[in-house]
Coordinates of C-alpha atoms and ligand atoms in Angstrom, one line a residue:
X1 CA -136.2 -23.5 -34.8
X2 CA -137.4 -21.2 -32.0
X3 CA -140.2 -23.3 -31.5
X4 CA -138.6 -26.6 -31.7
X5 CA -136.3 -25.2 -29.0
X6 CA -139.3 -23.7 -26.9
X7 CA -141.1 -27.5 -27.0
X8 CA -137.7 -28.6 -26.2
X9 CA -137.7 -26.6 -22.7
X10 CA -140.5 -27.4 -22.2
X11 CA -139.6 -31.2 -21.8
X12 CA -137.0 -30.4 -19.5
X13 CA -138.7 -28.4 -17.6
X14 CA -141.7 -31.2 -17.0
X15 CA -139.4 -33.1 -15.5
X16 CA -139.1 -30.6 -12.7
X17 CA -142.9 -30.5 -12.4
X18 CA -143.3 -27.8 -14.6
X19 CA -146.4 -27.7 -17.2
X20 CA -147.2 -25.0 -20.3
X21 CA -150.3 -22.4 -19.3
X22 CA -151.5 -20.0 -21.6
X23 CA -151.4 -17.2 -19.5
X24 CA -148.1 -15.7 -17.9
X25 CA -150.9 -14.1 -15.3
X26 CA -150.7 -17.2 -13.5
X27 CA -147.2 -18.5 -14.1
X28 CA -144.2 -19.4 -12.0
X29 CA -141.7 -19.4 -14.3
X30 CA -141.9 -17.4 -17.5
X31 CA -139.6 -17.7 -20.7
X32 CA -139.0 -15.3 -23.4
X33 CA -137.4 -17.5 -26.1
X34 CA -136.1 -14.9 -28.5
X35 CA -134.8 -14.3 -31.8
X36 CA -132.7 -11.8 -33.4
X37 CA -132.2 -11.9 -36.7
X38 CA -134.3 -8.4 -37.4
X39 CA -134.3 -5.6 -34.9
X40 CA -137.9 -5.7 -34.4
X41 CA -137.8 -9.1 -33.1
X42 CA -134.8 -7.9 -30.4
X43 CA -136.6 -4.7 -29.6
X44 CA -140.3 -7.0 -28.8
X45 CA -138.1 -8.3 -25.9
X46 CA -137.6 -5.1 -24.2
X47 CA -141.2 -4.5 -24.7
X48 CA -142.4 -7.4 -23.2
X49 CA -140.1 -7.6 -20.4
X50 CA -141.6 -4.5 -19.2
X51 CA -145.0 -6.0 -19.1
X52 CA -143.5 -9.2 -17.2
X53 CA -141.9 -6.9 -14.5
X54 CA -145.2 -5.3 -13.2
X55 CA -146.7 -8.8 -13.1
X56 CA -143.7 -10.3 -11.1
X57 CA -143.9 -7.1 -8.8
X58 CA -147.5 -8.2 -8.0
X59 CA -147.3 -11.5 -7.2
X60 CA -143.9 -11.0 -4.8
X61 CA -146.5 -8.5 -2.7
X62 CA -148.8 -11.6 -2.8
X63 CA -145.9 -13.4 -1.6
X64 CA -145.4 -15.4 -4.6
X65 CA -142.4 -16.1 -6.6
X66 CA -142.5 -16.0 -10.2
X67 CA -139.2 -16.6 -12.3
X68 CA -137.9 -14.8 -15.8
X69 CA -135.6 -16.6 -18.1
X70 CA -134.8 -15.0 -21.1
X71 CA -133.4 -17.5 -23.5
X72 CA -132.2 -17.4 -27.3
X73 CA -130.7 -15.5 -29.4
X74 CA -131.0 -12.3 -28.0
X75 CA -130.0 -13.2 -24.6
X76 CA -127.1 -14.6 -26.8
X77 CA -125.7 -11.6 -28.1
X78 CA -126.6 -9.1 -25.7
X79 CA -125.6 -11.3 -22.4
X80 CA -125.7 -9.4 -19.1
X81 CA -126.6 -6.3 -20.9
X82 CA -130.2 -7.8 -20.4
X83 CA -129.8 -7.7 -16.6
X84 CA -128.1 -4.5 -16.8
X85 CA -131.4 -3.0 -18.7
X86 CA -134.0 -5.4 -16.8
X87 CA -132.2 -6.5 -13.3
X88 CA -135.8 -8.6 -12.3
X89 CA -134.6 -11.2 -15.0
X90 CA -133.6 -14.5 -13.5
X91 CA -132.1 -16.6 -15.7
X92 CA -130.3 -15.4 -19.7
X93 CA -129.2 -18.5 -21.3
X94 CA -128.5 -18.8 -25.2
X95 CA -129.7 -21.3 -27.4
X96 CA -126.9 -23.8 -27.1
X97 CA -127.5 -23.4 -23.2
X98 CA -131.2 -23.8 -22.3
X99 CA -130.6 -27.6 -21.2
X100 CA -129.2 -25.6 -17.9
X101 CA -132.4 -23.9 -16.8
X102 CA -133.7 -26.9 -14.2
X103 CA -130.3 -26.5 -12.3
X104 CA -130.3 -22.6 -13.2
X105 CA -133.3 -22.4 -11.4
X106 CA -132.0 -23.9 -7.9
X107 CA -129.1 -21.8 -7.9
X108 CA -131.2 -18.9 -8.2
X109 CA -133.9 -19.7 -6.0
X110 CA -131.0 -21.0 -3.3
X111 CA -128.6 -17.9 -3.9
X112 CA -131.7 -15.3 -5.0
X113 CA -128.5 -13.9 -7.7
X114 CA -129.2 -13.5 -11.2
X115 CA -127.5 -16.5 -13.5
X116 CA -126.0 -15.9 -17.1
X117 CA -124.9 -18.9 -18.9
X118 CA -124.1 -18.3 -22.9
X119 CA -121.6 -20.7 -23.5
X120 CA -120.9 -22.8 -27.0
X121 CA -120.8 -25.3 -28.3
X122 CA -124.0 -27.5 -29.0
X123 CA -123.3 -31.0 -28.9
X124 CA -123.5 -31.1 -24.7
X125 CA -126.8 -29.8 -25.2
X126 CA -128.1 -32.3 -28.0
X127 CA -127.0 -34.8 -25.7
X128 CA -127.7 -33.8 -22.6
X129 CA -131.8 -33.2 -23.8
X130 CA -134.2 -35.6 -22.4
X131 CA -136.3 -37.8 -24.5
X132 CA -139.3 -36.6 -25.4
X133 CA -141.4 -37.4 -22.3
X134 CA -145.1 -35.5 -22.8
X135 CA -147.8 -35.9 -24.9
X136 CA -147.5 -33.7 -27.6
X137 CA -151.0 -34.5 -29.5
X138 CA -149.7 -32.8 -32.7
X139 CA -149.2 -34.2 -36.2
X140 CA -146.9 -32.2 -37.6
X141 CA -143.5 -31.4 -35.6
X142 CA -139.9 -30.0 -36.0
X143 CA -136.7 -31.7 -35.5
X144 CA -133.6 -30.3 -35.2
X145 CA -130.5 -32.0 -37.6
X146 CA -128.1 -29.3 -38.0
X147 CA -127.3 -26.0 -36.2
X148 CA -125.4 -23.1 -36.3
X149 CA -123.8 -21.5 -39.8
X150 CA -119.9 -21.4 -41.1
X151 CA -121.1 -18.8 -43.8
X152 CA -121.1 -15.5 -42.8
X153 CA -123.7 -13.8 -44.9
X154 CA -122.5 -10.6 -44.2
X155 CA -126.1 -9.1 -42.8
X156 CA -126.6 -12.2 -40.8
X157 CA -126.2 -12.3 -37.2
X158 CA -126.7 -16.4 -36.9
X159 CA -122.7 -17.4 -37.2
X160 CA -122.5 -15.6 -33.9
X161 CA -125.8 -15.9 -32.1
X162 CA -125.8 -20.1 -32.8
X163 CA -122.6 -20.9 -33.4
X164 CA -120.6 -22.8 -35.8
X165 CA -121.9 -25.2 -38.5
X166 CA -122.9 -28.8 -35.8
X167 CA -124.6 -32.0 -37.4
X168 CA -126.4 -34.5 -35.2
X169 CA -125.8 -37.9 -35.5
X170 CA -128.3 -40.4 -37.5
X171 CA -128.6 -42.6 -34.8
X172 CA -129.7 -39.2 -32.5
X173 CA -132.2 -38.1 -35.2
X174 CA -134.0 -41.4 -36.4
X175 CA -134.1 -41.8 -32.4
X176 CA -136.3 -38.8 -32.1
X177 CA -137.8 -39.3 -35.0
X178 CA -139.4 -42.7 -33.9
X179 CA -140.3 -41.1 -30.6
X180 CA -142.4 -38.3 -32.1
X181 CA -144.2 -40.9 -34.7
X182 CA -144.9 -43.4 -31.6
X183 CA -146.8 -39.8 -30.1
X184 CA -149.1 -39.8 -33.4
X185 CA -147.0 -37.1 -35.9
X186 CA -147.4 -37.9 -39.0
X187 CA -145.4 -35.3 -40.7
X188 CA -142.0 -34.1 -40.2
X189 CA -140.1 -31.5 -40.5
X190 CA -136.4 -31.5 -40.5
X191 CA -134.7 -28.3 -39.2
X192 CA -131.1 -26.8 -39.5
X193 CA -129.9 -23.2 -40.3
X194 CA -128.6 -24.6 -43.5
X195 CA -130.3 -28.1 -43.1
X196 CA -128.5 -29.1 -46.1
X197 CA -125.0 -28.2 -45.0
X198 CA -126.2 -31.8 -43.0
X199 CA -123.0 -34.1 -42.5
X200 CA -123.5 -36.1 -40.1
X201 CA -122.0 -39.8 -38.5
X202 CA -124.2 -42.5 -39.7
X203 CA -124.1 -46.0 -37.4
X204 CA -121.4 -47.2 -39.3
X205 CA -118.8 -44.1 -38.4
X206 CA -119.3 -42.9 -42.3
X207 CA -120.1 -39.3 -42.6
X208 CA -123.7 -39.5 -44.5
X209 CA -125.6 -36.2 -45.8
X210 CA -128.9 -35.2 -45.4
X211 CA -130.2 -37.4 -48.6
X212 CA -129.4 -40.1 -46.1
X213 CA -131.3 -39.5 -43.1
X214 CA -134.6 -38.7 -45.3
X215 CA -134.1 -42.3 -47.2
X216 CA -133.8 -44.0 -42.9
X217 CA -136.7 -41.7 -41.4
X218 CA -139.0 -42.7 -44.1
X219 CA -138.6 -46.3 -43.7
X220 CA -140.5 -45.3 -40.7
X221 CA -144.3 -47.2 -40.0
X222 CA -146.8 -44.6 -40.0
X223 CA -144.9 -41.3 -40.8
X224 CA -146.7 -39.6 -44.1
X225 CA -144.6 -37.1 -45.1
X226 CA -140.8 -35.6 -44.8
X227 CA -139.9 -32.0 -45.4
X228 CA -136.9 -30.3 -44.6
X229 CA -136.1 -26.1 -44.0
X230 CA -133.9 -23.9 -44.4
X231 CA -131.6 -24.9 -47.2
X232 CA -129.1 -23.3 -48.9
X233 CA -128.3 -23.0 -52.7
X234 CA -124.6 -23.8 -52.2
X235 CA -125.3 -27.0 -50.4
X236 CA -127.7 -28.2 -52.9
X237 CA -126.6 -31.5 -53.6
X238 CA -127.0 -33.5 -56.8
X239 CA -128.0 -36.7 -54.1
X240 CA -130.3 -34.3 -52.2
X241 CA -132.0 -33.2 -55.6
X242 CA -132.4 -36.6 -57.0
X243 CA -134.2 -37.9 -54.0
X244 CA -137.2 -35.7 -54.7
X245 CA -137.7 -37.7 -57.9
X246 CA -137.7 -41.1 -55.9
X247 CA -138.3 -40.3 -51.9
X248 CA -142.3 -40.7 -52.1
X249 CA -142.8 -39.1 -48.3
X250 CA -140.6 -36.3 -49.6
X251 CA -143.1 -33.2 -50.1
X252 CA -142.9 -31.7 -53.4
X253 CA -141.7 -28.0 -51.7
X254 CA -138.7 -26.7 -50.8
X255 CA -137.8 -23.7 -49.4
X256 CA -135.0 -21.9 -51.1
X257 CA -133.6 -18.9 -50.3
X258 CA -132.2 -16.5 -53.2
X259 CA -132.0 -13.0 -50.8
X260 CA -132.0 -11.3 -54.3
X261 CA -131.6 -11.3 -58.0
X262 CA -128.6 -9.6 -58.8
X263 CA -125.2 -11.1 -58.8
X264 CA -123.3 -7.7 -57.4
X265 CA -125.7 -8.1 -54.5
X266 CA -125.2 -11.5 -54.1
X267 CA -121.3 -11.3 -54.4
X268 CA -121.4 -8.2 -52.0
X269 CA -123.7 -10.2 -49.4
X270 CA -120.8 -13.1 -49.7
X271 CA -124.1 -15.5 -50.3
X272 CA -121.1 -17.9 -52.7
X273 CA -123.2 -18.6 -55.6
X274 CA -125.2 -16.6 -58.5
X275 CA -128.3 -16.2 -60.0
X276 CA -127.1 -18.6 -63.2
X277 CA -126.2 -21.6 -60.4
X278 CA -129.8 -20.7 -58.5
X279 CA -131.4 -20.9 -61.8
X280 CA -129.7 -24.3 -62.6
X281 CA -130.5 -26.1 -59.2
X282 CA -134.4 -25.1 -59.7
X283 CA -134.1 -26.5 -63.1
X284 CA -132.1 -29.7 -61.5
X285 CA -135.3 -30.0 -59.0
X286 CA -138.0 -29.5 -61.8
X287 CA -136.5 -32.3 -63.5
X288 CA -136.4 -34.5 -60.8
X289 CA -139.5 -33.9 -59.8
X290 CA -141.5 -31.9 -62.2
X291 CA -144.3 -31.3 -59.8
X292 CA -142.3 -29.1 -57.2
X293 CA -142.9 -26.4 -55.8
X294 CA -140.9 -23.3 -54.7
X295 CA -140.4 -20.5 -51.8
X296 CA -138.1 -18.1 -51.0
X297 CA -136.8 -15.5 -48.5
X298 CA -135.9 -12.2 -50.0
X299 CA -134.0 -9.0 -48.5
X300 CA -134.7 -6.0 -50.1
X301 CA -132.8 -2.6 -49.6
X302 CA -129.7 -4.4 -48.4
X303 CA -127.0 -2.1 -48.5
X304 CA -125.7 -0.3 -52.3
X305 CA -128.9 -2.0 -53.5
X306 CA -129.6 -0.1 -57.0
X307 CA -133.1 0.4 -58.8
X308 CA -131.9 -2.0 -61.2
X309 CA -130.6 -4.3 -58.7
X310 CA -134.4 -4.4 -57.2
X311 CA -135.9 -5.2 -60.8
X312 CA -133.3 -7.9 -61.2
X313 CA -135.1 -9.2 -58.1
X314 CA -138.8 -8.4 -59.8
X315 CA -137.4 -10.4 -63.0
X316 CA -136.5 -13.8 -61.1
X317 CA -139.6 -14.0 -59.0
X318 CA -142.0 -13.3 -62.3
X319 CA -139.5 -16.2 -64.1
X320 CA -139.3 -18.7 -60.9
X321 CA -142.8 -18.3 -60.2
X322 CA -142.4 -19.1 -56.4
X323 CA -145.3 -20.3 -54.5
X324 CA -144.9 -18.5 -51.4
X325 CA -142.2 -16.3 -49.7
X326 CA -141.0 -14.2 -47.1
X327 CA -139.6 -10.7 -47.9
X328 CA -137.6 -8.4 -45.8
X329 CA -136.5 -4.5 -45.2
X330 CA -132.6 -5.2 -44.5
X331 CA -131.9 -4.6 -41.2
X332 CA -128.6 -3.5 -40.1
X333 CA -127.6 -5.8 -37.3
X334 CA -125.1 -5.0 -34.9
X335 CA -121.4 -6.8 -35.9
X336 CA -122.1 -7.9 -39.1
X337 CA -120.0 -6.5 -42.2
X338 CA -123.1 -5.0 -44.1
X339 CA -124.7 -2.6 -40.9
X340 CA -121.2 -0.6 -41.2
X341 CA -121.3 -0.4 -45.0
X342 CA -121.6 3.5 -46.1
X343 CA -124.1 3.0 -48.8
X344 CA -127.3 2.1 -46.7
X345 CA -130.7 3.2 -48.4
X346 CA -133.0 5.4 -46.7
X347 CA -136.3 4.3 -45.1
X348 CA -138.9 5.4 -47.9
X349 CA -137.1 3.3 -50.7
X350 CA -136.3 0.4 -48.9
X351 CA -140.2 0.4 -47.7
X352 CA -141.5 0.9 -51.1
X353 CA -139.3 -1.9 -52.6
X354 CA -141.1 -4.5 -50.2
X355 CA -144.4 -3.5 -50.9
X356 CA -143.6 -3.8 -54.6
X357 CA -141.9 -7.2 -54.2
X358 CA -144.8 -8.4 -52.1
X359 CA -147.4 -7.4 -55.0
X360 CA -145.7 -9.8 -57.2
X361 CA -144.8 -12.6 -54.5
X362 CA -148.5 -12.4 -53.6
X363 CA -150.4 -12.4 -56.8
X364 CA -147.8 -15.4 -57.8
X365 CA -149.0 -17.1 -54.9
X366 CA -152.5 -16.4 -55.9
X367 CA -151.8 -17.8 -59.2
X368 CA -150.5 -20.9 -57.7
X369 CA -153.3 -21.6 -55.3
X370 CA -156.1 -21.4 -57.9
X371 CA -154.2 -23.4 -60.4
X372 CA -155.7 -26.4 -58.3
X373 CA -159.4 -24.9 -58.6
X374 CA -160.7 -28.4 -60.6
X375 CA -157.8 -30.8 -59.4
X376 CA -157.4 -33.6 -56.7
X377 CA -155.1 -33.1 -54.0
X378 CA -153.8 -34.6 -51.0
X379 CA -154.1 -33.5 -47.8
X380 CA -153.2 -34.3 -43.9
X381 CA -156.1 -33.7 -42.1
X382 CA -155.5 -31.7 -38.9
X383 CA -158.2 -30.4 -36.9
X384 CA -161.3 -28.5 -36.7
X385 CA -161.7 -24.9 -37.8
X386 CA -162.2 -22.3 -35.4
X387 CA -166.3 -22.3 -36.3
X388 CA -166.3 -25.9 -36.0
X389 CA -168.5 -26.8 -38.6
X390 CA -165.3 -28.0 -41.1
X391 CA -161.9 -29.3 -40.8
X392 CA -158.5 -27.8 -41.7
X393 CA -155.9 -29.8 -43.5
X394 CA -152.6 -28.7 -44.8
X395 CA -151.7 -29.5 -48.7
X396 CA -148.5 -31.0 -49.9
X397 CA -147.6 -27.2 -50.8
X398 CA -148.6 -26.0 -47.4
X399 CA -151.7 -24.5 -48.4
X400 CA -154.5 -24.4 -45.8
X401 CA -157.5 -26.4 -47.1
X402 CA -160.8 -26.5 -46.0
X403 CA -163.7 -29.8 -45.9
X404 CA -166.6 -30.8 -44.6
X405 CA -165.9 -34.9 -43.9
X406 CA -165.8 -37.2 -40.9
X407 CA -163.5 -36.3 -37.5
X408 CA -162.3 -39.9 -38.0
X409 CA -160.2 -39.0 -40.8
X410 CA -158.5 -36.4 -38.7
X411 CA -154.1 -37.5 -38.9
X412 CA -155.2 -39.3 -42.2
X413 CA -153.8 -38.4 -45.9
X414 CA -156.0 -38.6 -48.1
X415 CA -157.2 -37.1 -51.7
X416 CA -159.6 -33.9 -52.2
X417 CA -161.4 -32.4 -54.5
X418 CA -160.4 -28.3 -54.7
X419 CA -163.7 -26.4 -55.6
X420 CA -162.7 -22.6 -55.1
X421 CA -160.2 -20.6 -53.7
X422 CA -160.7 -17.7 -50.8
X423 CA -158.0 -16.1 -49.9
X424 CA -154.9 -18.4 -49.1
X425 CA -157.1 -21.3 -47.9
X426 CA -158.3 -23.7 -51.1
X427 CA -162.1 -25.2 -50.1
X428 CA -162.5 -29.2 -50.7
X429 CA -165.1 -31.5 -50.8
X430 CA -163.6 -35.6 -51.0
X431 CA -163.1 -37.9 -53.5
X432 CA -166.0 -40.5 -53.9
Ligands
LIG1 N1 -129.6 -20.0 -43.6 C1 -130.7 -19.5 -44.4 C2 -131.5 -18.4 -43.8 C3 -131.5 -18.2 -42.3 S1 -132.0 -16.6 -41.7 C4 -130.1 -19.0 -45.7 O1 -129.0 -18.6 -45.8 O2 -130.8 -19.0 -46.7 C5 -133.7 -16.5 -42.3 C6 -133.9 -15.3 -43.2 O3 -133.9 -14.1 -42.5 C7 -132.8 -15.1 -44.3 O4 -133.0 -16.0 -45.4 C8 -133.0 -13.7 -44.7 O5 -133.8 -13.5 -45.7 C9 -133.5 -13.0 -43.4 N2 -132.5 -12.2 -42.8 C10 -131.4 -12.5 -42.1 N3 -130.7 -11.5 -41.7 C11 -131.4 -10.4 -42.1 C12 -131.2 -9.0 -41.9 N4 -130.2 -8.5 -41.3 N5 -132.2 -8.2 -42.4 C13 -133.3 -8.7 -43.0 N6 -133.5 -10.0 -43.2 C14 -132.6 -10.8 -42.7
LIG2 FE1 -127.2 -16.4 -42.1 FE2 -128.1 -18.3 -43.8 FE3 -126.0 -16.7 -44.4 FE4 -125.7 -18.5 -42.5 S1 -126.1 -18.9 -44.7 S2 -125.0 -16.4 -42.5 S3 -127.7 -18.5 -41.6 S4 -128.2 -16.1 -44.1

């Protein structure tokens, strides 16, 4: 979402003459979009700030100005304790807020005073965001339907850093949506913090879910494929799950996060449903669509979490066979129920529990990717590979694959041959 809302920025600010750079040696204006769901992420901020103020030293002895903005959600929840810690920031604005920054930026550069502006809620925002007006030259691209979170996990930090559960309207979204395919994406991804908690106003004033905008963006001319991320196993649908047996632009993948696979942690983490109701919605999907894929996010180490708990964990991913994940070390976040709880487990465990899970989640994505060694697949083809003597396209599942072809077919879908696996990326030749 970060980076949805970073290309976001960026489209307000080019209206204002600004343009991206790859270097922040030579920038005016630099932006620390940042997240803070783990405290590594929050901590990176500190770090890098320090590397931005001997950089904005310099160029005000050159006579230059150069502005910092931190934005998201670490300027979020730590507000003007980020100007207390690192007064050369310009501008904090949280991610509901970063629409602001053009007329931020006059206020500061008129008044030379620091500007905080955190406020809620989103909707001003969503419509107060221009239309895409730059040439994006990608083929694959977010778009935000849903924000903010009315569950309270209890080690999550997002029901207070975005906000409460918001749903854009269809119109807003299949707006968007034609813009980006009119720019030449092909693929897209639909975004929300539980993008299936989706219940939004259709044009008709009847509140539609997500199954709904999927079925209207893919009447869309010349747009290949629809996924959507993150959703969540309580929100799972029966209209959302039958779609992925009729929706043909619906990628056979979804993201599904489980956390873990014992039902005390689950209860205790307040996630409001158990490893029986995961088990049935993957069995749900399969049926509908018995091609489908699966990936998951995983905490391990959250607090109370018992050896057996952990092997409960081991036992679903082995039985779910997911085709790719992300794993974490729970990490206490400030506010949240868990990061008070007594019962937290030390360091060492909680390090060797990942690096256990992410044996398994690896060699089960390992087994997945050479199961096509032998097969056809399809593939959008995106660009060239670094050496530039192949192309890079991106499976179905996600998967990196490799060919040798023509640059024409480059934002094409088309079907390969997999020869061999290296790695994570699958090698291709085409279909004659
Ligand atoms: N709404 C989604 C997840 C959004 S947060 C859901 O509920 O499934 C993305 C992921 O970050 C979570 O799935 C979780 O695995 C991880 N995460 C969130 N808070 C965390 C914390 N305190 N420590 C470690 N991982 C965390
Ligand atoms: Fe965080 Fe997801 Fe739980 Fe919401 S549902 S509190 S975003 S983990």
């Amino acid at each position: 979402m970060n980076v949805y809302d970073s290309d976001k920025m960026l489209e307000i600010l080019s209206k204002s003459g600004y343009s991206s750079i790859d270097n922040p040696d030579d920038a005016d204006l630099v932006i620390l979009n940042t997240c803070h769901i783990r405290e590594k992420a929050g901590e990176k901020v500190y770090s890098d700030l320090g590397r931005l103020r001997k950089l904005k030293t310099k160029k005000n002895l050159d006579g230059k100005k150069m502005f910092i903005v931190v934005a998201g959600c670490v300027a979020q929840a730590e507000g003007d304790e980020i100007l207390k810690r690192a007064p050369f920031v310009d501008i904090v604005v949280g991610p509901q807020t970063y629409h602001k920054i053009p007329e931020l930026l006059k206020k500061v550069d008129e008044f030379v005073k620091a500007e905080i502006d955190i406020s809620f809620p989103p909707e001003e925002k969503f419509k107060l965001l221009p239309q895409i007006n730059i040439k994006r030259n990608q083929l694959s691209s977010f778009l935000t339907v849903q924000e903010g979170c009315d569950k309270f996990c209890t080690f999550c930090v997002v029901p207070y850093t975005r906000g409460s559960e918001y749903s854009r309207s269809v119109e807003e979204i299949i707006a968007e949506a034609k813009i980006l395919v009119s720019t030449g994406v092909r693929e897209i991804t639909l975004l929300g913090q539980n993008v299936n908690a989706y219940h939004g106003m259709a044009n008709n004033g009847v509140e539609v879910g997500l199954d709904y905008v999927i079925n209207k963006i893919a009447e869309i001319e010349n747009l290949d494929r629809i996924r959507f991320t993150t959703s969540h196993p309580r929100d799972m649908q029966k209209n959302l799950i039958d779609l992925f047996g009729y929706q043909e632009k619906l990628m056979p993948l979804i993201h599904l996060p489980v956390q873990s696979g014992s039902d005390k942690i689950l209860k205790d983490m307040n996630r409001g449903h158990n490893i029986n109701d995961y088990k049935k919605i993957i069995h749900s999907l399969k049926e509908a669509r018995p091609e489908i894929s699966f990936s998951s996010d995983f905490i391990v180490g959250y607090p109370g979490e018992t050896e057996k708990d952990f092997q409960s964990t081991l036992k679903l991913v082995e039985e779910v066979k997911f085709s790719q994940s992300f794993s974490f070390i729970y990490s206490p976040r400030p506010g949240t129920p868990a990061s008070i709880k007594n019962n937290q487990i030390p360091e060492e465990i909680k390090k060797s529990r990942l690096h256990d899970l992410q044996k398994v989640l690896n060699n089960e994505r390992s087994r997945f990717n050479s199961s096509f060694v032998g097969k056809k697949l399809n593939i959008l083809l995106e660009k060239f590979t670094d050496t530039r003597d192949e192309f890079i396209g991106k499976s179905e599942y996600l998967q990196p694959v490799k060919i040798k072809c023509r640059e024409s077919l480059i934002g094409q879908t088309f079907n390969v041959f997999v020869e061999s696996v290296d790695s994570n990326c699958l090698n291709a030749r085409l279909v004659n």
